[in-house]
XYZ file of C-alpha atoms in Angstrom:
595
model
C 0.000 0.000 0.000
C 1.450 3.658 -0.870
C 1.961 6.044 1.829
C -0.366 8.588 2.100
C 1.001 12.323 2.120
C -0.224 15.174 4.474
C -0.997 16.828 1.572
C -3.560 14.145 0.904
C -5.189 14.709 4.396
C -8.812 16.065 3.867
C -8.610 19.999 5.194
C -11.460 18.460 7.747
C -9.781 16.151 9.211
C -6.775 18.209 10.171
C -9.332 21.175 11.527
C -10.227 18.993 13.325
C -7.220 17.334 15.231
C -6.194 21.174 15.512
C -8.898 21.749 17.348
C -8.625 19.225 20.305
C -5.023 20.157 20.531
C -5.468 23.793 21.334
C -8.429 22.551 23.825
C -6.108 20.341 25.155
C -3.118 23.306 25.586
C -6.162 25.694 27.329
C -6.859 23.245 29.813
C -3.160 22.557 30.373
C -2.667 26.361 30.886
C -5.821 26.864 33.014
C -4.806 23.778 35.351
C -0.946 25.965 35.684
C -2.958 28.946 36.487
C -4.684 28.026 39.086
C -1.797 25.374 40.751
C 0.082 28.320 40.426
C -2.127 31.018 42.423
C -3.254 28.292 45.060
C 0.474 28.250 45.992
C 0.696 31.988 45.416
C -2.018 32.198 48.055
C -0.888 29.132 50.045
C 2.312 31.014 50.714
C 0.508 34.599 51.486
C -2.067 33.222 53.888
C 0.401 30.479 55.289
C 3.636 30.285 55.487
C 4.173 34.514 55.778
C 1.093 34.630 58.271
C 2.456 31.744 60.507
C 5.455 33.799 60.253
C 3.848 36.820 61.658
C 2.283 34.789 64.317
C 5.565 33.215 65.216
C 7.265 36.821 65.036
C 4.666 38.318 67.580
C 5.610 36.071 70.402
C 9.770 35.595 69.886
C 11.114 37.116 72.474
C 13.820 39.522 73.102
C 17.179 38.030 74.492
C 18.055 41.407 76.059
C 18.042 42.905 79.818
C 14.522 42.861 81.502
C 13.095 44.116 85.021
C 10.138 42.195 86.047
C 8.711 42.796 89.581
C 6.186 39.138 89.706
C 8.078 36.379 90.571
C 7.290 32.578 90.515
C 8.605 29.312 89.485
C 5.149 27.719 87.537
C 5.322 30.669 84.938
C 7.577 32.815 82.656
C 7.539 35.462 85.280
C 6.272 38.097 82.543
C 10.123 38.114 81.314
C 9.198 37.214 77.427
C 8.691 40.490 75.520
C 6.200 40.572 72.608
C 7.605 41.945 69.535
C 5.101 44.259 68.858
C 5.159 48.330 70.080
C 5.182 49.317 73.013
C 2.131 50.630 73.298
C 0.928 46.845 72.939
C 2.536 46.149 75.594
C 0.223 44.473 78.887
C 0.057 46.962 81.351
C 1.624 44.357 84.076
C 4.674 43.775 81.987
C 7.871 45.606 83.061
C 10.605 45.841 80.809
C 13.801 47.783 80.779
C 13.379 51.411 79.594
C 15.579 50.759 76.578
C 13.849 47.941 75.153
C 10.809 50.090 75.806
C 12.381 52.679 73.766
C 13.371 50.388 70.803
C 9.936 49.385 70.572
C 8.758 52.748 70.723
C 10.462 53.511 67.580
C 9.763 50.407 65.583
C 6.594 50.372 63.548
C 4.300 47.426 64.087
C 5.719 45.987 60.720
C 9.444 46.342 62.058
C 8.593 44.751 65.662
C 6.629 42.062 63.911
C 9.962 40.868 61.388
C 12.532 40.873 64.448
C 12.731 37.331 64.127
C 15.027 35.840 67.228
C 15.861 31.978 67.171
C 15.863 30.100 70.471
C 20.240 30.285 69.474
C 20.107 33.864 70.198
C 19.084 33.489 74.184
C 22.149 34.511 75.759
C 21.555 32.149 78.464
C 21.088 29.362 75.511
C 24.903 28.187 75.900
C 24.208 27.269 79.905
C 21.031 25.208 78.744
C 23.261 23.190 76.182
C 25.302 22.368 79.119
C 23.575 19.591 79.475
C 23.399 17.873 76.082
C 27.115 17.179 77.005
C 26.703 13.707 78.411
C 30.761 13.561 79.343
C 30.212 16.594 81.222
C 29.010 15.742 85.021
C 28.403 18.987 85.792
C 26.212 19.964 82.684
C 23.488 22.042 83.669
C 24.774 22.159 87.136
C 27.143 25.505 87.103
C 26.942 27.906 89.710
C 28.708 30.883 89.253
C 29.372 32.809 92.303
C 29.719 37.163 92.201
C 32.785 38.470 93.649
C 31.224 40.895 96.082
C 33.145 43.410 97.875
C 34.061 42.443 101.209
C 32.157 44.987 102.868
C 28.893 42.465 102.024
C 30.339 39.491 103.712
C 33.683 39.217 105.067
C 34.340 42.578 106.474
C 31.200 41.501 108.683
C 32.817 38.780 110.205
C 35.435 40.749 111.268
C 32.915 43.520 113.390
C 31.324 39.919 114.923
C 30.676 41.775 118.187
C 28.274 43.939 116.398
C 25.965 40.904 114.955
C 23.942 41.059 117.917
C 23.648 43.284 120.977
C 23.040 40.292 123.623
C 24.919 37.649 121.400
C 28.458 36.906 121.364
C 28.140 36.152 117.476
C 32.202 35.787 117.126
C 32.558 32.218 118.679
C 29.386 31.137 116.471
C 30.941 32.260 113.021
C 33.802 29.799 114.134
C 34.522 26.452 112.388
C 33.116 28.220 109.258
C 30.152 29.119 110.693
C 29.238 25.787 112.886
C 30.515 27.049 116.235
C 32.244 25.670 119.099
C 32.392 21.849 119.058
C 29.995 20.112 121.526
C 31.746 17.883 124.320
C 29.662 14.327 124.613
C 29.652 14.063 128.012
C 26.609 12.522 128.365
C 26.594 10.509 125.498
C 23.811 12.207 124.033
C 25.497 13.195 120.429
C 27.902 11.088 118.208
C 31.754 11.699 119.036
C 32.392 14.374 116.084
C 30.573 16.398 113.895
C 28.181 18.424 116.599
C 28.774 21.713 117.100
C 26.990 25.233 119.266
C 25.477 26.244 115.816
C 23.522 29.609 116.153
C 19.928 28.539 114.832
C 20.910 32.022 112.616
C 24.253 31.193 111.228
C 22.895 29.770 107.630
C 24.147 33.011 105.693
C 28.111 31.501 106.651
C 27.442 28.284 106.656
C 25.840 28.153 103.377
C 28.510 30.442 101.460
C 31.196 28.546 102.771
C 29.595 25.128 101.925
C 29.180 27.121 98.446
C 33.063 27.227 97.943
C 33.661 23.099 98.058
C 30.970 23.056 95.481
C 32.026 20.656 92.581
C 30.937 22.890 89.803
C 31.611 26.320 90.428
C 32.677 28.044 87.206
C 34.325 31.379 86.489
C 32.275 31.432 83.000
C 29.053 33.255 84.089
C 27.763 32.255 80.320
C 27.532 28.116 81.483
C 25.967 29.140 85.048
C 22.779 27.563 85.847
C 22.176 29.875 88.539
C 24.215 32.787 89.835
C 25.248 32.989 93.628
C 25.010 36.022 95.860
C 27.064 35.401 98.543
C 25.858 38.538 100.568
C 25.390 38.008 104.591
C 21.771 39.532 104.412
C 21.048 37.940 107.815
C 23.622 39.711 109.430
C 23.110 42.764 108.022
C 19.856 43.535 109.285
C 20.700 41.693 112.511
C 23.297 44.777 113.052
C 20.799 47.351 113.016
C 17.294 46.020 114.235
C 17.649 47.889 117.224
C 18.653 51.630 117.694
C 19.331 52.233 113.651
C 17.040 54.105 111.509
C 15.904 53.004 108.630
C 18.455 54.634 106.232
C 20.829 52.788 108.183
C 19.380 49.210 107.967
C 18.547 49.729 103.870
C 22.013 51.023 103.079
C 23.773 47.900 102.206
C 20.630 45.971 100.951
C 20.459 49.436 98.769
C 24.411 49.122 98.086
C 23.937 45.454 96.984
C 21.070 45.806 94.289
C 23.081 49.105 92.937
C 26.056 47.364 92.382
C 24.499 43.718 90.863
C 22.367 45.699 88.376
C 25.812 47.297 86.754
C 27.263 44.031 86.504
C 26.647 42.292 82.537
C 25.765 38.824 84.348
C 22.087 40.857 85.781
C 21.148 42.039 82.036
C 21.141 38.866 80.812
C 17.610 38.045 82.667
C 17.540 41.214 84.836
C 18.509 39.020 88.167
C 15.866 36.313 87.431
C 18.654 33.715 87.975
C 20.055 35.221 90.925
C 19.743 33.813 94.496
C 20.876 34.474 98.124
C 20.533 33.118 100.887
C 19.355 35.019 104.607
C 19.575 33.093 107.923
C 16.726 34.880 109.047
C 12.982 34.661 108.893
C 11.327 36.525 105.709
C 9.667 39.294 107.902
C 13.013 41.013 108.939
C 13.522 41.769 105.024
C 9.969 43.161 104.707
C 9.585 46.734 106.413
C 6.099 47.696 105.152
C 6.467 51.942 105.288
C 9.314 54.694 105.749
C 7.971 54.986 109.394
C 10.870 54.693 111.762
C 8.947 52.580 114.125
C 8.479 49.772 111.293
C 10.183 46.372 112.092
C 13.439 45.043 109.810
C 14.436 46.588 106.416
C 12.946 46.640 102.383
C 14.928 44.601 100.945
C 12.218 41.906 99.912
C 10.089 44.582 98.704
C 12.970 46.199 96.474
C 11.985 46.117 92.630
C 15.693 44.103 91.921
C 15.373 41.607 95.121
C 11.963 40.737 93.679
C 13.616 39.064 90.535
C 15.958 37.236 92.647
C 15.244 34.305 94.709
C 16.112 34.458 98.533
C 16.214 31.659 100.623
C 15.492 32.304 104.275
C 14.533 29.911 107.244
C 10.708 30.654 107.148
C 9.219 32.229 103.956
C 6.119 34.240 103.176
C 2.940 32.123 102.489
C 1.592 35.735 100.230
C 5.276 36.469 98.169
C 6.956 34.764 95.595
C 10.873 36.014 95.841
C 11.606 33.879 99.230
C 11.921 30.511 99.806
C 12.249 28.249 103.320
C 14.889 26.129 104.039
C 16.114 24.508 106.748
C 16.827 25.761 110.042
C 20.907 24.688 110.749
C 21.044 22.407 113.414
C 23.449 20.979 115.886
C 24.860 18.001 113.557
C 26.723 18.726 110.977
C 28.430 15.748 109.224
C 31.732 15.523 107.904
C 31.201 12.518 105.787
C 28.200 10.104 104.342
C 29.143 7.208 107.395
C 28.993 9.982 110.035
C 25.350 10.025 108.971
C 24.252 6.476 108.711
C 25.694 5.789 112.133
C 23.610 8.092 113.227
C 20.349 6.778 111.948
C 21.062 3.442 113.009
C 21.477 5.100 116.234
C 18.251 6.637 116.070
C 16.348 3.537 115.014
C 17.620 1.589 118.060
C 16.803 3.723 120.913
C 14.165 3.240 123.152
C 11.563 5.998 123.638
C 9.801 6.163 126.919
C 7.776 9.010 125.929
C 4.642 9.450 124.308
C 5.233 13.004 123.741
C 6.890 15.801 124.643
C 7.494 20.004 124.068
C 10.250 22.120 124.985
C 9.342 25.936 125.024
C 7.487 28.622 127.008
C 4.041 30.377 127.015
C 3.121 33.121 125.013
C 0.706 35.358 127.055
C 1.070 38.229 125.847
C -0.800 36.270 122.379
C -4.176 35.916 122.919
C -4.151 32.896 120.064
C -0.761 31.276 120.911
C -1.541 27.355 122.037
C 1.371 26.904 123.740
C -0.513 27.466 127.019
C -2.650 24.691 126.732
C -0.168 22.363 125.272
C 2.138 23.096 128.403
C -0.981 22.350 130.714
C -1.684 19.313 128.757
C 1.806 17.970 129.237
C 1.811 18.403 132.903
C -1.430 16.467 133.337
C -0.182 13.406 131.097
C 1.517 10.789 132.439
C 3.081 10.055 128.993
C 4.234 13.336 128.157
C 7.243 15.109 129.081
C 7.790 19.113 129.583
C 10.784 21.019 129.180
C 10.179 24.661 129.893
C 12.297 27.259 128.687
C 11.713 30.347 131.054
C 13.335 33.421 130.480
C 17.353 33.318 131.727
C 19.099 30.189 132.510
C 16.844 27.137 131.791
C 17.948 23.356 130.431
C 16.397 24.483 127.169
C 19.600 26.563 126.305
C 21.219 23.163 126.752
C 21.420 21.511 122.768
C 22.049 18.252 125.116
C 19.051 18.331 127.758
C 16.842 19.017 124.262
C 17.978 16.630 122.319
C 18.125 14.162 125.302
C 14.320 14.884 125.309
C 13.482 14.438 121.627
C 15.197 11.054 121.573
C 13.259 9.534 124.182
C 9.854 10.679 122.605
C 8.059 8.986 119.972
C 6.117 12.438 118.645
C 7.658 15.785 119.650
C 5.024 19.052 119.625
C 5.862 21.563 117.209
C 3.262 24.634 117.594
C 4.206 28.460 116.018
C 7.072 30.064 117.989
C 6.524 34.141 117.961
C 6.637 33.530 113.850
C 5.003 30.596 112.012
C 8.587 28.557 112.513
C 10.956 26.776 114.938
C 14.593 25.391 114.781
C 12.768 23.262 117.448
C 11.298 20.950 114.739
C 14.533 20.348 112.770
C 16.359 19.348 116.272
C 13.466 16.680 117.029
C 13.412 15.171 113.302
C 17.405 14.660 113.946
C 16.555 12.907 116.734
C 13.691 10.439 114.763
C 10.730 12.178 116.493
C 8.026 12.309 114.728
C 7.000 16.144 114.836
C 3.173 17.300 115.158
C 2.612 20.295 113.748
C -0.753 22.649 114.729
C -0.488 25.478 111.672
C 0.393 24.650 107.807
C 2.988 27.675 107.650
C 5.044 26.057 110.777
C 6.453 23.357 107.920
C 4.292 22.279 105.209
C 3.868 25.415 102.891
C 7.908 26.263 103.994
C 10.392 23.666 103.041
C 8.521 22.078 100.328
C 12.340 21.274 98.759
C 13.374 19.740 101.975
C 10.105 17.569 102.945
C 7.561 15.311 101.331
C 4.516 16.929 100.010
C 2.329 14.183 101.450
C 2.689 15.718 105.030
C 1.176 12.711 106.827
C 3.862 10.773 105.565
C 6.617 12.456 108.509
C 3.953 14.293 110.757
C 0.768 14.728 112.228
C -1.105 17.623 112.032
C -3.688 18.999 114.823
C -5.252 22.051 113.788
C -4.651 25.100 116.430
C -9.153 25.652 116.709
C -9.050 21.713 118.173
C -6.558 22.737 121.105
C -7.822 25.957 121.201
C -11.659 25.965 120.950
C -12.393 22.117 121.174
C -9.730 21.466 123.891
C -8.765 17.892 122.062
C -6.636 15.646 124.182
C -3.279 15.530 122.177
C -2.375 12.438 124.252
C -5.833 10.598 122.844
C -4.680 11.705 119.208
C -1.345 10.586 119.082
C -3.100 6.971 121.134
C -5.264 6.443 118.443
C -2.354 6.166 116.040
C -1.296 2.046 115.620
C 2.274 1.401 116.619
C 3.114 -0.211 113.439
C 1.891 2.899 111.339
C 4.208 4.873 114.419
C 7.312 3.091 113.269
C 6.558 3.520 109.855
C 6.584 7.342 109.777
C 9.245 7.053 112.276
C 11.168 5.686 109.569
C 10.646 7.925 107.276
C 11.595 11.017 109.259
C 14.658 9.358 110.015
C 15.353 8.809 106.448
C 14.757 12.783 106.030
C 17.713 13.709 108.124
C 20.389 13.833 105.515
C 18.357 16.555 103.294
C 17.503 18.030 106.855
C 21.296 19.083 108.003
C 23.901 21.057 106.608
C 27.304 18.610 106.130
C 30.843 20.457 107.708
C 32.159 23.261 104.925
C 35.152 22.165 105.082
C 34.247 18.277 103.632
C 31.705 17.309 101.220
C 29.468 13.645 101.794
C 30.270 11.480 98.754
C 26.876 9.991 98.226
C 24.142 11.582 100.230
C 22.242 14.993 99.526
C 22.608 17.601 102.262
C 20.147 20.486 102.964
C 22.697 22.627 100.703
C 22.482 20.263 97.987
C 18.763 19.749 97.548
C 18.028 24.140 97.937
C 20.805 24.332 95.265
C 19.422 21.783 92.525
C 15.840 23.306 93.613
C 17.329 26.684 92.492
C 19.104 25.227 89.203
C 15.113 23.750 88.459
C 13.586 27.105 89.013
C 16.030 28.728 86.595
C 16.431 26.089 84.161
C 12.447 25.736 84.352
C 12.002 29.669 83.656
C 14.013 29.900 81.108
C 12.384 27.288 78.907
C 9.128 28.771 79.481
C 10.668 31.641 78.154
C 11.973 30.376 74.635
C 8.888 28.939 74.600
C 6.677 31.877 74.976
C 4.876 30.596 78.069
C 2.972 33.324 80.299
C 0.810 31.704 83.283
C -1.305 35.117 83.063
C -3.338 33.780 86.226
C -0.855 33.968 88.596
C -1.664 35.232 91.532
C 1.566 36.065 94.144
C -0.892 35.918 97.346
C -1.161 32.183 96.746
C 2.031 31.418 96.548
C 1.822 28.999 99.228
C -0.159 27.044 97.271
C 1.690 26.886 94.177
C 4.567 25.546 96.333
C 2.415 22.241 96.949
C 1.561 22.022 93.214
C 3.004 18.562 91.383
C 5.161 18.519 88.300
C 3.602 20.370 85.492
C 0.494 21.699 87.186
C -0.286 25.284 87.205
C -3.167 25.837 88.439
C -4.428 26.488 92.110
C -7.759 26.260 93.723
C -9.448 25.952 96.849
C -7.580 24.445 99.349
C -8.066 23.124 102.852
C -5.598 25.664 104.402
C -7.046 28.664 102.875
C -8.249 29.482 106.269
C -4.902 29.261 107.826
C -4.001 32.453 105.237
C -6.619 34.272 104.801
C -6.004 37.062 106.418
C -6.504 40.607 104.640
C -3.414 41.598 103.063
C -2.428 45.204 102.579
C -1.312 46.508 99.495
C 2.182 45.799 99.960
C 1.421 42.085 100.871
C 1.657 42.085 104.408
C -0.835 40.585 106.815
C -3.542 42.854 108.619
C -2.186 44.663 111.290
C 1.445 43.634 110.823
C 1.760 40.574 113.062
C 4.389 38.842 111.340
C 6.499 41.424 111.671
C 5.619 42.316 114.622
C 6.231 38.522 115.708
C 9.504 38.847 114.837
C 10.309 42.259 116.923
C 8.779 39.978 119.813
C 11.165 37.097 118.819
C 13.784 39.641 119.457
C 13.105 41.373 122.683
C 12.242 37.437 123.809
C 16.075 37.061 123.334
C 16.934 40.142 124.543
C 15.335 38.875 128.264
C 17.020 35.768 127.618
C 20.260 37.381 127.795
């Protein structure tokens, strides 16, 4: 057959193939057109507006002032790229990051894109993505102060207290004189005459044997203030104005805010550490009658964390540790002989209280729990009367404690006592009559689960219902009694502070567990901060009850100690009518008659 030519192809025909191709090329074109402005649209709508969502809550690495503390949320440090008239009226920045965002339009704030890299505190975080490194994420880097905050203090020790020979307690790096056993009460080394206010030494000097201290303030964790707060104030409680007892808190805050290791999160991972209960730092007014100094309620101190022996249940920049007691351990065996000890003994006593009345409180229990003690036939007194009495003696009270299976632990003149660290050294099972004497305080230092340790009696059953404590602690089985016996004695390591001058190999001391609690707070706040998390609900004046939150909550509610502090607050967060502070004047002149 001959090949056909195109020429031969009928005009039709070809019409109409060229036809269905240029359909075929229109739909081909149309199908480009639109792929093509569904991406152009995909990538308007999308990618650049998750951009501009993402750009609106990067933060600013940068210096920041923030006066809210708290260790659930992001403390209101992140800064919203946007201007600064967008700015939430409770956020406090530094005024030249208010200025720069003053001057940038919304479309310039909105493109200052800052990667997670960028944090300057991003290089300590990485710390610990070195698995070779043991001290990754562990760094503490400690300020050089001038001596005039610490040292030089030491050296004026006659002037730490006006009825107080302070110089023989800041011996032994801070522990005091060493305790003779003469009547076998203690172990043969590590007890000392510890002043129940010598943590601001004791805790700097167990600072320098830390294992990782580093010089690079870039790699710290958590920065260390070693200033001797405690005995500061303690100069100048009595007789001093008030310039004179704010000057070197004033002094202290001046010169940390011109150092470059404060810009980096305006003090937010900054701690120190005041032997002292929380209410000599908090002078409510300028009156010259008003108790202690400001330097809790200064807008610097606020971002830093200060740990004193009994916090505030209504503030958010102090936390409690433990009071120091007599036993201070050199290494981890001086400890375990100890317990062992403390398993063994025989306790003749049901229960028992060492302190005096308070009459001059109208609420104080300790009048009825004195009265109660007399009348039992299981419980044993030891009154401490003003002057000379056996409860000056650390042997006569811990004597006591160790022959008692449950020792009474009811509010001194301020919600806390050294009293109840002494008996849990000695295995005693303490019973506690007010939340804020232990539970809501050391919340580093003791289990959450309070019944675990403790019992607690509520203050209205003694003082309203007249409850026989004796019947209480009866209807308690012995087996469950040696069970929470057990676990206070297992307590005591986290409960004492070991010798500065050693370190215990394997156990945890009361320094160790308020330092890694500090390293979580930090380390915790700044990852809510690259991640743009703001707990907006947070509320300071519960801040006892965020302390008893678990892992990863953040929410508080009703609570069946709200009672305990409900008490109208002023507008500095004080209680009504001062008492706390004024507790802790009474505390004073108590020891002033003692002397």
């Amino acid at each position: 057959m001959r090949r056909r030519s195109a020429a031969s192809v009928p005009s039709e025909q070809m019409e109409k193939g060229t036809g269905k191709n240029q359909q075929s090329r229109l739909c081909c074109l149309a199908l480009l057109s639109a792929f093509f402005w569904i991406l152009l649209l995909y990538f308007h709508f999308v990618v650049l507006g998750n951009n501009n969502v993402d750009e609106s809550v990067k933060l600013q690495p940068g210096p920041v002032d923030i006066d809210s503390s708290s260790s659930h949320v992001a403390h209101q440090i992140p800064i919203p790229s946007k201007p600064a008239q967008q700015i939430p009226k409770n956020t406090q920045v530094h005024e030249d990051v208010i200025d720069d965002l003053r001057m940038a339009t919304p479309s310039q704030a909105s493109q200052s894109h800052v990667e997670k890299e960028n944090f300057p505190f991003m290089r300590a975080l990485r710390t610990v993505e070195n698995k070779s490194d043991p001290c990754g994420g562990r760094y503490i880097y400690v300020h050089n102060l001038p001596s005039r905050f610490n040292e030089d203090m030491l050296k004026e020790c006659r002037s730490l207290s006006l009825w107080t020979n302070m110089c023989k307690f800041t011996t032994n790096a801070g522990l005091g004189p060493p305790l003779e056993n003469v009547e076998g009460v203690f172990s043969d080394t590590g007890w000392y005459a510890t002043n129940q206010f010598a943590v601001d030494v004791i805790f700097s000097n167990r600072m320098k044997q830390y294992e990782c201290l580093t010089d690079d303030s870039s790699l710290a964790a958590a920065i260390f203030v070693p200033f001797y707060a405690g005995f500061d104030i303690a100069r100048y409680l009595w007789g001093y104005n008030i310039s004179r007892r704010d000057a070197a808190s004033l002094d202290l805050v001046d010169w940390l805010m011109k150092r470059p290791e404060w810009g980096i999160m305006g003090g937010k991972d900054h701690f120190l550490v005041a032997g002292r209960i929380t209410w000599d730092f908090r002078r409510l007014t300028e009156e010259e009658s008003d108790w202690g100094n400001k330097l809790l309620f200064l807008p610097a101190a606020k971002n830093m964390s200060m740990l004193v022996v009994e916090s505030s249940p209504w503030n958010a920049n102090d936390f409690g540790i433990p009071y120091p007691t007599y036993f201070h351990p050199a290494k981890d065996a001086d400890v375990f002989i100890w317990q062992d000890r403390m398993r063994n003994l025989e306790r003749k006593w049901l229960f028992s209280f060492a302190g005096a009345p308070r009459p001059d409180n109208p609420k104080s229990i300790r009048g009825q729990i004195i009265d109660q003690c007399r009348r039992s036939k299981v419980g044993k007194l030891l009154e401490c009367d003003f002057g000379e009495s056996k409860c000056h003696s650390p042997s006569s009270i811990m004597q006591m404690f160790q022959s008692s299976l449950f020792c009474l632990q009811p509010q001194g003149d301020s919600y806390t006592r050294r009293s109840a660290f002494d008996s849990m050294l000695a295995g005693c099972i303490p019973v506690f009559f007010h939340p804020g004497s232990a539970y809501t305080q050391y919340t580093w230092h003791l289990p959450k689960n309070y019944t675990l340790y403790s019992v607690f009696i509520p203050e209205d059953d003694i003082r309203k219902r007249n409850l026989s404590i004796e019947e209480r602690l009866l209807q308690i089985p012995p087996e469950q009694v040696k069970i929470m016996r057990e676990h206070v004695i297992s307590l005591i390591p986290r409960l004492v502070y070991a010798d500065p001058r050693s370190k215990l190999e394997t156990l945890k001391d009361a320094f160790d567990v308020a330092v890694q609690a500090v390293i979580d707070k930090v380390t915790n706040l700044r990852k809510d901060i690259i991640e743009g998390r703001i707990d907006e609900n947070f509320i300071e004046e519960n801040s006892w009850k965020y302390a008893l939150l678990e892992e990863g909550q953040r929410e508080v509610g009703p609570h069946e100690w709200d009672p305990f502090f409900s008490k109208p607050k002023n507008e500095n967060g004080g209680d009504s009518a001062d008492s706390s502070a004024e507790a802790a004047k009474k505390s004073w002149e108590r020891e002033r008659r003692d002397h």
